[in-house]
Coordinates of C-alpha atoms in Angstrom, one line a residue:
M4 CA 66.2 -83.6 7.6
N5 CA 68.6 -80.7 8.7
T6 CA 66.8 -77.7 7.2
E7 CA 66.3 -74.7 9.5
F8 CA 63.2 -72.6 9.4
Q9 CA 61.4 -70.1 11.6
L10 CA 57.7 -70.2 12.4
K11 CA 56.1 -66.8 12.0
K12 CA 52.8 -66.5 13.7
N13 CA 51.2 -64.0 16.1
N14 CA 54.1 -61.7 17.3
N15 CA 52.7 -61.8 20.8
S16 CA 52.6 -65.6 21.1
F17 CA 55.2 -67.7 22.8
S18 CA 55.6 -69.8 19.7
D19 CA 56.6 -66.8 17.7
Q20 CA 59.9 -66.9 19.6
C21 CA 60.7 -70.5 18.8
V22 CA 63.4 -71.3 16.3
R23 CA 63.9 -74.7 14.7
V24 CA 67.7 -75.2 14.8
S25 CA 67.8 -78.8 13.7
S26 CA 65.7 -81.9 13.3
R27 CA 66.6 -82.8 16.8
G28 CA 64.8 -80.1 18.7
W29 CA 63.8 -76.5 19.3
T30 CA 65.5 -73.6 21.1
C31 CA 63.4 -70.8 22.4
A32 CA 64.7 -67.3 21.8
L33 CA 62.9 -66.3 25.0
F34 CA 65.1 -68.7 27.0
V35 CA 68.2 -67.4 25.3
H36 CA 67.1 -63.8 26.1
F37 CA 66.6 -64.9 29.7
K38 CA 70.0 -66.3 30.0
V39 CA 71.5 -63.1 28.6
K40 CA 69.6 -61.1 31.1
M41 CA 70.8 -63.4 34.0
A42 CA 74.4 -63.1 32.8
R43 CA 74.2 -59.4 32.8
L44 CA 72.6 -59.4 36.3
L45 CA 75.3 -61.7 37.6
L46 CA 77.9 -59.4 36.1
V47 CA 76.4 -56.4 37.8
L48 CA 76.3 -58.2 41.1
L49 CA 79.9 -59.3 40.7
L50 CA 80.9 -55.7 40.0
V51 CA 79.0 -54.5 43.1
V52 CA 80.6 -57.2 45.3
L53 CA 84.1 -56.4 44.0
G54 CA 83.5 -52.7 43.7
A55 CA 82.0 -52.1 47.2
P56 CA 85.3 -52.8 49.0
V57 CA 87.2 -50.6 46.5
Y58 CA 84.7 -47.8 46.9
F59 CA 84.9 -48.0 50.7
L60 CA 88.7 -48.2 50.7
F61 CA 89.5 -45.5 48.2
F62 CA 86.6 -43.4 46.9
K63 CA 84.0 -42.8 49.6
S64 CA 84.0 -39.2 50.7
P65 CA 84.7 -38.6 54.4
P66 CA 81.9 -37.2 56.5
A67 CA 81.8 -33.5 57.4
P68 CA 83.4 -32.5 60.7
P69 CA 80.7 -32.1 63.4
E70 CA 79.6 -28.8 64.7
I71 CA 81.5 -27.7 67.8
D72 CA 80.1 -25.7 70.7
L73 CA 83.2 -24.3 72.5
D74 CA 81.1 -23.0 75.4
E75 CA 79.0 -26.1 76.1
W76 CA 78.4 -26.1 79.9
W77 CA 78.9 -29.3 81.9
G78 CA 78.8 -27.9 85.5
P79 CA 76.0 -26.7 87.7
D80 CA 73.8 -24.1 86.1
Q81 CA 74.3 -21.6 89.0
L82 CA 78.0 -21.3 88.2
K83 CA 77.3 -19.8 84.8
T84 CA 76.5 -16.4 86.2
K85 CA 79.7 -16.2 88.3
H86 CA 82.1 -18.2 86.2
D87 CA 85.6 -18.0 87.8
T88 CA 88.3 -18.3 85.1
S89 CA 91.3 -17.9 87.4
I90 CA 94.0 -20.5 87.7
K91 CA 94.6 -21.6 91.3
P92 CA 97.4 -23.6 92.9
F93 CA 96.3 -27.0 94.1
K94 CA 97.8 -29.6 96.5
V95 CA 96.7 -33.1 97.1
K96 CA 95.7 -33.7 100.8
F97 CA 95.1 -37.1 102.3
D98 CA 93.1 -36.1 105.4
E99 CA 93.0 -38.2 108.5
T100 CA 89.3 -38.8 108.3
M101 CA 89.6 -40.3 104.8
I102 CA 92.7 -42.4 105.8
K103 CA 90.9 -43.8 108.9
D104 CA 87.8 -44.7 107.0
L105 CA 89.9 -46.4 104.3
K106 CA 91.9 -48.4 106.8
D107 CA 88.7 -49.5 108.6
R108 CA 87.2 -50.7 105.4
L109 CA 90.3 -52.6 104.3
K110 CA 90.5 -54.3 107.7
S111 CA 86.9 -55.2 108.0
H112 CA 86.4 -57.0 104.7
R113 CA 84.7 -60.4 104.6
P114 CA 86.8 -63.5 103.9
Y115 CA 87.7 -63.8 100.3
V116 CA 86.3 -66.8 98.3
P117 CA 89.3 -69.2 97.6
P118 CA 90.4 -69.4 93.9
L119 CA 90.1 -72.6 91.9
E120 CA 93.0 -75.0 92.2
G121 CA 95.9 -74.3 89.9
V122 CA 94.8 -71.0 88.5
G123 CA 96.5 -67.6 88.3
F124 CA 94.6 -64.6 87.1
E125 CA 92.5 -66.4 84.4
Y126 CA 89.3 -65.9 86.4
G127 CA 90.3 -62.4 87.5
F128 CA 92.3 -61.2 90.4
N129 CA 93.6 -64.2 92.4
S130 CA 92.0 -63.9 95.9
K131 CA 95.1 -65.6 97.5
Q132 CA 96.9 -62.4 96.6
M133 CA 94.4 -60.1 98.3
N134 CA 95.5 -60.3 101.9
S135 CA 99.0 -59.2 101.1
W136 CA 97.8 -56.3 99.0
V137 CA 95.1 -55.2 101.5
K138 CA 97.6 -55.5 104.4
Y139 CA 100.1 -53.3 102.6
W140 CA 97.5 -50.6 101.8
A141 CA 96.1 -50.6 105.3
E142 CA 99.3 -51.0 107.4
E143 CA 102.4 -50.2 105.3
Y144 CA 101.5 -47.7 102.6
P145 CA 103.2 -44.4 103.7
F146 CA 100.3 -42.0 103.3
A147 CA 102.2 -38.9 104.5
E148 CA 105.2 -39.6 102.4
R149 CA 103.2 -40.4 99.3
E150 CA 101.2 -37.2 99.7
Q151 CA 104.5 -35.3 99.4
V152 CA 105.3 -37.3 96.2
F153 CA 101.9 -36.5 94.8
N154 CA 102.8 -32.8 95.3
K155 CA 106.3 -33.0 93.9
Y156 CA 105.3 -31.1 90.8
P157 CA 103.3 -27.9 90.6
Q158 CA 99.5 -28.5 90.3
F159 CA 96.6 -26.2 89.6
K160 CA 92.9 -26.1 89.0
T161 CA 90.9 -23.9 86.6
N162 CA 87.2 -24.0 85.7
I163 CA 86.6 -24.9 82.0
Q164 CA 83.0 -25.0 80.8
G165 CA 81.7 -25.5 84.4
L166 CA 84.3 -28.2 85.3
D167 CA 87.2 -27.7 87.7
I168 CA 90.1 -29.2 85.8
H169 CA 93.1 -30.4 87.8
F170 CA 96.5 -30.4 86.1
I171 CA 100.2 -30.7 86.6
R172 CA 102.3 -28.0 85.0
V173 CA 106.0 -28.4 84.7
K174 CA 108.1 -25.8 82.9
P175 CA 111.9 -26.3 82.7
E176 CA 114.5 -23.5 82.8
V177 CA 116.2 -23.3 79.5
P178 CA 119.3 -21.5 78.3
A179 CA 119.3 -18.9 75.5
G180 CA 118.6 -20.4 72.1
V181 CA 116.3 -23.2 73.4
Q182 CA 112.6 -22.8 72.8
T183 CA 110.1 -24.1 75.3
V184 CA 107.1 -25.8 73.6
P185 CA 103.9 -27.0 75.2
L186 CA 102.9 -30.7 75.3
L187 CA 99.5 -31.8 76.6
L188 CA 99.8 -35.3 78.1
L189 CA 96.6 -37.3 78.7
H190 CA 96.0 -40.5 80.6
G191 CA 93.2 -43.1 80.4
W192 CA 91.3 -45.6 82.4
P193 CA 92.1 -47.2 84.9
G194 CA 95.2 -45.0 84.9
S195 CA 95.7 -41.4 86.1
V196 CA 98.3 -38.6 86.0
R197 CA 100.4 -41.0 88.2
E198 CA 101.3 -42.9 85.1
F199 CA 103.6 -40.1 84.0
D200 CA 105.5 -39.6 87.3
A201 CA 108.7 -41.2 86.2
A202 CA 108.5 -39.8 82.6
I203 CA 107.9 -36.1 83.6
P204 CA 111.6 -35.3 84.5
L205 CA 112.8 -37.2 81.4
L206 CA 110.4 -35.3 79.1
T207 CA 111.2 -31.9 80.6
A208 CA 115.0 -32.4 80.7
V209 CA 117.1 -29.9 78.7
S210 CA 119.6 -31.3 76.3
K211 CA 122.4 -29.8 74.2
D212 CA 121.2 -32.0 71.4
R213 CA 117.8 -30.3 71.1
D214 CA 116.8 -26.8 70.3
F215 CA 113.6 -27.1 72.3
A216 CA 112.4 -28.3 75.7
L217 CA 109.0 -29.4 76.7
E218 CA 106.6 -27.6 79.1
L219 CA 104.2 -30.3 80.2
I220 CA 100.5 -29.9 80.9
V221 CA 99.2 -33.1 82.5
P222 CA 95.5 -33.0 83.4
S223 CA 93.2 -35.4 85.1
L224 CA 90.3 -36.2 82.7
P225 CA 86.9 -34.7 83.8
G226 CA 85.5 -37.1 86.4
Y227 CA 88.9 -38.6 87.1
G228 CA 91.0 -37.9 90.1
F229 CA 90.8 -34.3 91.2
S230 CA 88.9 -33.0 88.1
S231 CA 85.2 -32.5 88.7
P232 CA 82.7 -34.6 86.7
A233 CA 79.8 -33.5 84.4
V234 CA 76.4 -33.1 86.1
R235 CA 74.5 -34.0 82.9
P236 CA 74.8 -36.7 80.2
G237 CA 76.9 -36.3 77.1
L238 CA 80.5 -35.7 78.0
G239 CA 82.1 -38.1 75.6
A240 CA 85.6 -38.2 74.1
D241 CA 84.7 -35.5 71.5
K242 CA 83.4 -33.2 74.2
M243 CA 86.5 -33.7 76.3
A244 CA 88.6 -32.8 73.3
V245 CA 86.9 -29.4 73.4
V246 CA 87.5 -29.1 77.2
F247 CA 91.2 -29.7 76.7
R248 CA 91.5 -27.3 73.7
N249 CA 89.9 -24.7 75.9
L250 CA 92.3 -25.5 78.8
M251 CA 95.3 -25.0 76.5
H252 CA 93.9 -21.7 75.3
R253 CA 93.3 -20.7 79.0
L254 CA 96.9 -21.3 79.7
G255 CA 97.9 -19.1 76.7
F256 CA 98.8 -21.8 74.2
K257 CA 97.1 -21.3 70.8
K258 CA 99.3 -24.0 69.3
Y259 CA 100.6 -27.1 71.1
Y260 CA 101.6 -30.7 70.8
I261 CA 99.5 -33.6 72.2
Q262 CA 100.1 -37.1 73.5
G263 CA 97.9 -39.8 74.8
G264 CA 97.2 -43.5 75.5
D265 CA 94.0 -45.3 76.1
W266 CA 91.2 -42.7 76.5
G267 CA 94.0 -40.1 76.3
G268 CA 94.8 -41.4 72.9
I269 CA 91.2 -41.3 71.7
I270 CA 90.7 -37.8 73.1
T271 CA 93.9 -36.4 71.6
G272 CA 93.0 -38.1 68.3
N273 CA 89.7 -36.2 68.4
M274 CA 91.6 -33.0 69.1
A275 CA 93.8 -33.6 66.0
T276 CA 90.7 -34.1 64.0
L277 CA 88.5 -31.2 65.3
F278 CA 91.3 -28.6 65.9
P279 CA 94.0 -29.3 63.3
Q280 CA 94.8 -25.6 63.3
D281 CA 95.8 -25.8 66.9
V282 CA 97.7 -29.1 67.1
L283 CA 101.3 -29.0 66.0
G284 CA 101.8 -32.7 66.3
Y285 CA 100.1 -35.8 67.7
H286 CA 101.9 -38.7 69.4
S287 CA 100.0 -41.7 70.7
N288 CA 100.8 -45.1 72.1
I289 CA 97.5 -46.7 71.1
A290 CA 96.4 -47.3 67.4
F291 CA 92.7 -47.4 67.5
S292 CA 90.1 -47.1 64.6
M293 CA 86.4 -47.8 64.5
T294 CA 85.5 -47.5 60.8
P295 CA 83.9 -49.9 58.3
R296 CA 87.0 -49.4 56.1
T297 CA 89.4 -50.6 58.8
T298 CA 87.1 -53.6 59.6
L299 CA 86.9 -54.6 56.0
I300 CA 90.7 -54.4 55.6
Q301 CA 91.2 -56.6 58.6
I302 CA 88.7 -59.2 57.3
L303 CA 90.4 -59.2 53.8
G304 CA 93.7 -59.6 55.5
S305 CA 92.5 -62.6 57.4
I306 CA 92.3 -64.4 54.1
Y307 CA 95.8 -63.6 53.1
P308 CA 97.7 -61.5 55.8
P309 CA 100.5 -60.3 53.6
L310 CA 97.9 -58.1 51.8
V311 CA 97.7 -56.1 55.0
I312 CA 100.7 -56.6 57.3
R313 CA 104.3 -57.6 57.3
S314 CA 104.9 -61.3 58.1
D315 CA 107.0 -60.5 61.2
L316 CA 104.0 -58.5 62.7
A317 CA 101.2 -60.7 61.5
D318 CA 100.6 -62.3 64.9
R319 CA 99.6 -58.8 66.3
M320 CA 96.5 -58.9 64.1
Y321 CA 95.9 -62.5 63.0
P322 CA 94.4 -65.0 63.2
L323 CA 91.2 -63.0 63.8
S324 CA 89.7 -65.9 65.7
K325 CA 92.4 -65.6 68.3
K326 CA 92.2 -61.8 68.4
F327 CA 88.4 -61.8 68.7
S328 CA 88.6 -64.5 71.4
N329 CA 91.0 -62.3 73.4
L330 CA 88.7 -59.3 73.0
V331 CA 85.7 -61.2 74.2
E332 CA 87.7 -62.5 77.2
E333 CA 89.2 -59.1 78.1
M334 CA 86.4 -56.7 77.2
G335 CA 83.6 -57.7 79.6
Y336 CA 84.4 -54.6 81.7
L337 CA 83.9 -52.4 78.7
H338 CA 80.4 -53.6 78.1
I339 CA 79.5 -53.1 81.8
Q340 CA 81.0 -49.6 81.9
S341 CA 79.4 -48.7 78.6
T342 CA 75.9 -49.6 79.7
K343 CA 75.7 -49.6 83.6
P344 CA 78.7 -47.8 85.0
D345 CA 76.8 -46.5 88.0
T346 CA 75.8 -50.0 89.1
V347 CA 79.3 -51.4 89.3
G348 CA 80.4 -48.0 90.7
V349 CA 78.4 -48.6 93.8
A350 CA 80.4 -51.7 94.7
L351 CA 83.8 -50.1 93.8
T352 CA 83.0 -46.9 95.7
D353 CA 82.0 -48.9 98.8
S354 CA 84.8 -51.4 98.9
P355 CA 88.5 -50.5 98.6
S356 CA 89.5 -54.1 98.3
G357 CA 87.0 -54.5 95.5
L358 CA 88.5 -51.4 93.8
L359 CA 92.0 -52.9 94.2
A360 CA 91.1 -56.2 92.6
Y361 CA 89.1 -54.6 89.7
I362 CA 91.9 -52.2 88.7
L363 CA 95.0 -54.2 89.4
E364 CA 93.7 -57.1 87.4
K365 CA 93.9 -54.7 84.4
F366 CA 97.5 -53.8 85.3
S367 CA 98.3 -57.5 85.1
T368 CA 96.7 -58.7 81.9
W369 CA 97.1 -55.4 79.9
T370 CA 100.8 -55.3 80.6
K371 CA 101.3 -58.8 79.3
P372 CA 98.6 -61.3 78.5
E373 CA 100.7 -64.2 79.7
Y374 CA 100.8 -62.7 83.2
K375 CA 97.2 -64.0 83.8
L376 CA 98.8 -67.5 84.1
L377 CA 100.9 -66.4 87.1
A378 CA 99.7 -66.7 90.7
D379 CA 100.7 -63.1 91.4
G380 CA 99.6 -61.8 88.0
G381 CA 103.1 -60.6 87.2
L382 CA 102.3 -57.3 88.9
Y383 CA 105.8 -56.9 90.3
S384 CA 107.4 -57.3 86.9
R385 CA 107.1 -53.6 85.9
F386 CA 105.5 -51.9 88.9
T387 CA 106.1 -51.4 92.6
K388 CA 103.3 -51.7 95.2
E389 CA 103.6 -48.0 95.9
Q390 CA 103.1 -47.1 92.3
L391 CA 100.0 -49.2 92.0
I392 CA 98.5 -48.0 95.2
D393 CA 99.3 -44.4 94.3
N394 CA 97.1 -44.9 91.2
L395 CA 94.3 -46.4 93.4
M396 CA 94.5 -43.4 95.7
M397 CA 93.7 -41.1 92.7
Y398 CA 90.3 -42.9 92.5
W399 CA 89.7 -43.6 96.2
S400 CA 90.6 -40.3 97.8
S401 CA 88.6 -38.4 95.2
N402 CA 85.7 -40.8 95.1
S403 CA 85.8 -40.7 91.3
I404 CA 85.6 -44.3 90.1
T405 CA 82.0 -44.1 89.1
T406 CA 82.3 -40.8 87.2
A407 CA 85.5 -42.0 85.5
M408 CA 83.7 -45.1 84.2
R409 CA 80.9 -43.0 82.7
L410 CA 83.3 -42.0 79.9
Y411 CA 82.6 -45.4 78.3
S412 CA 78.9 -44.9 78.3
E413 CA 79.2 -41.3 77.0
T414 CA 81.4 -42.4 74.1
F415 CA 80.5 -45.9 73.0
N416 CA 77.0 -44.9 71.9
K417 CA 74.9 -44.0 68.9
R418 CA 75.6 -40.2 69.2
Y419 CA 79.4 -40.6 69.2
F420 CA 79.5 -43.2 66.5
G421 CA 77.2 -41.1 64.4
L422 CA 79.9 -38.4 64.3
K423 CA 82.2 -40.8 62.4
I424 CA 85.2 -39.0 63.7
D425 CA 87.6 -41.9 62.9
E426 CA 86.6 -41.5 59.2
I427 CA 87.6 -37.8 59.0
P428 CA 91.2 -37.3 57.9
T429 CA 93.4 -34.9 59.7
P430 CA 96.5 -33.1 58.3
V431 CA 98.2 -33.0 61.8
P432 CA 101.7 -34.6 61.7
T433 CA 101.3 -37.9 63.6
W434 CA 103.6 -40.5 65.3
F435 CA 102.5 -43.8 66.7
L436 CA 104.3 -46.0 69.3
Q437 CA 102.9 -49.5 69.1
A438 CA 103.9 -51.8 72.0
K439 CA 104.1 -55.6 71.6
N440 CA 101.3 -56.3 74.1
E441 CA 98.9 -53.4 73.4
I442 CA 95.5 -54.7 72.8
S443 CA 95.2 -53.0 69.4
Y444 CA 97.7 -52.9 66.5
L445 CA 97.2 -51.3 63.0
P446 CA 99.8 -51.1 60.3
G447 CA 101.1 -47.6 59.3
W448 CA 99.4 -47.7 55.9
I449 CA 96.0 -48.1 57.5
L450 CA 96.7 -45.4 60.0
K451 CA 97.6 -43.1 57.1
L452 CA 94.1 -43.3 55.7
K453 CA 93.1 -41.0 58.6
Y454 CA 96.4 -39.5 59.7
I455 CA 97.6 -38.5 56.2
N456 CA 100.8 -37.0 57.5
L457 CA 101.9 -40.0 59.5
I458 CA 105.6 -39.3 60.1
N459 CA 106.6 -42.6 61.7
E460 CA 105.4 -45.6 63.7
T461 CA 107.7 -47.0 66.4
I462 CA 107.1 -50.7 66.6
V463 CA 108.3 -52.1 70.0
D464 CA 108.9 -55.7 70.7
D465 CA 108.1 -55.1 74.4
G466 CA 105.7 -53.2 76.6
G467 CA 102.0 -53.1 77.1
H468 CA 99.1 -50.8 77.7
F469 CA 100.6 -48.6 80.5
F470 CA 103.7 -47.9 78.4
A471 CA 104.7 -44.5 80.0
M472 CA 104.6 -46.2 83.4
E473 CA 106.2 -49.5 82.3
M474 CA 109.0 -48.1 80.2
P475 CA 109.3 -44.3 81.0
K476 CA 112.7 -43.9 79.4
F477 CA 111.8 -45.4 76.1
F478 CA 108.5 -43.6 76.1
S479 CA 110.1 -40.2 76.8
E480 CA 112.8 -40.7 74.2
D481 CA 110.2 -41.6 71.6
V482 CA 108.0 -38.6 72.4
L483 CA 110.9 -36.2 72.2
K484 CA 112.1 -37.7 69.0
A485 CA 108.6 -37.3 67.5
I486 CA 108.4 -33.7 68.5
G487 CA 111.8 -33.0 66.9
E488 CA 110.6 -34.6 63.7
F489 CA 107.3 -32.6 63.8
R490 CA 109.3 -29.4 64.1
K491 CA 111.4 -30.4 61.0
W492 CA 108.2 -31.3 59.1
H493 CA 106.8 -27.8 59.8
K494 CA 110.0 -26.1 58.6
Q495 CA 110.2 -28.2 55.5
N496 CA 106.6 -27.4 54.6
N497 CA 106.9 -23.7 55.5
I498 CA 104.1 -23.9 58.1
K499 CA 104.0 -21.2 60.8
T500 CA 104.2 -22.6 64.3
E501 CA 104.1 -19.5 66.5
L502 CA 102.9 -20.7 69.9

């Protein structure tokens, strides 16, 4: 019998919802209704899963810029009442007491533990290399001669927000018709202003092919080299951006160009975000972004890299397993310095040979990862012993390694990440130089999510983290080319650039 009928009983009863569809069985409308509900729920979940990435990528509003205290005080309180804002000449002095103490410490070290058989720098600085480096620093490094080299360019100090800021200032003589424009040049860790020694004359050279020349301001970061450190917590990258904005204003520059790598790149990126009305152009040799959007894009690209990056550059980002493995291997120092900088600072402050091993190992593997396989760490491939010891002297002679490392702790923390500065777009015209062996690479279209007026990215099939020191000619030419393009961009957009 194939007749269909419906049983109508109590409307509240389960059987009321049953329908006889054939002689073979019953289908409950309640079950059908449940399946419809589940289908709708699954559809909603699917839309959420698919829509969340789209929302984060394209529609989420950026956070508001943080409030800025231009007068936040980082020095001793007693200096507030007698704040000296003068600009004073400065010269580096390697006094005999410091030199004797350094030589004594270098000569009285304990025997180094032998390295494992057949290793280069995979476990860190190869201790077989230590004796030659220590002997050179103690017995052959020409202190008096290098002191003169340190003082080759005019140097000054001025107090900004309670901090004595050390800086090099080089202004070229220019013929009529050539405009002098200011460029703030910032280093990082474990570098110093010595990174720019070979680039300075190239950057400040006057050329008949350019209608401008660069006046360079090259400071030591607070707590680095000959710049004094903060006396209280909180001086992270965003706060240093304020310090350097104030330095440029102290020197009479209301508008200026900026360049940086490593911490210098992060600080100048903060300046471009917080003070876009001041910054005429931003050049950086490190592409760095800590946002959920960037992370999501990188993960999506790991499934199918062409979604994110050109095939000829894919090895700079993928596979993620290899990249994350390298980060874990190379970022142990970052975790220490972000959590307990003062602990490791005790050892590095007390032992110059320890300081040498700790810093020069970075100049090995950050220049080219493959150098860790070499017995000498490849340190002689791009640098001289004098250059590398010069950089160590910036930390040793000033006793600044501990205060320098504190920048990690003051930036990689809840307060700084809560500002979400990397998620705030900036209209400042921007140019990135991305070296082959830099630890971070991001495609231009990702960078443009923040730097909306990205003019260009120079992709280099060579070079590493200390690019200005490794390849000063290429570095200088790229910076000058970028500033030339920034100037054209301002003219094309009718933007006033009075300095």
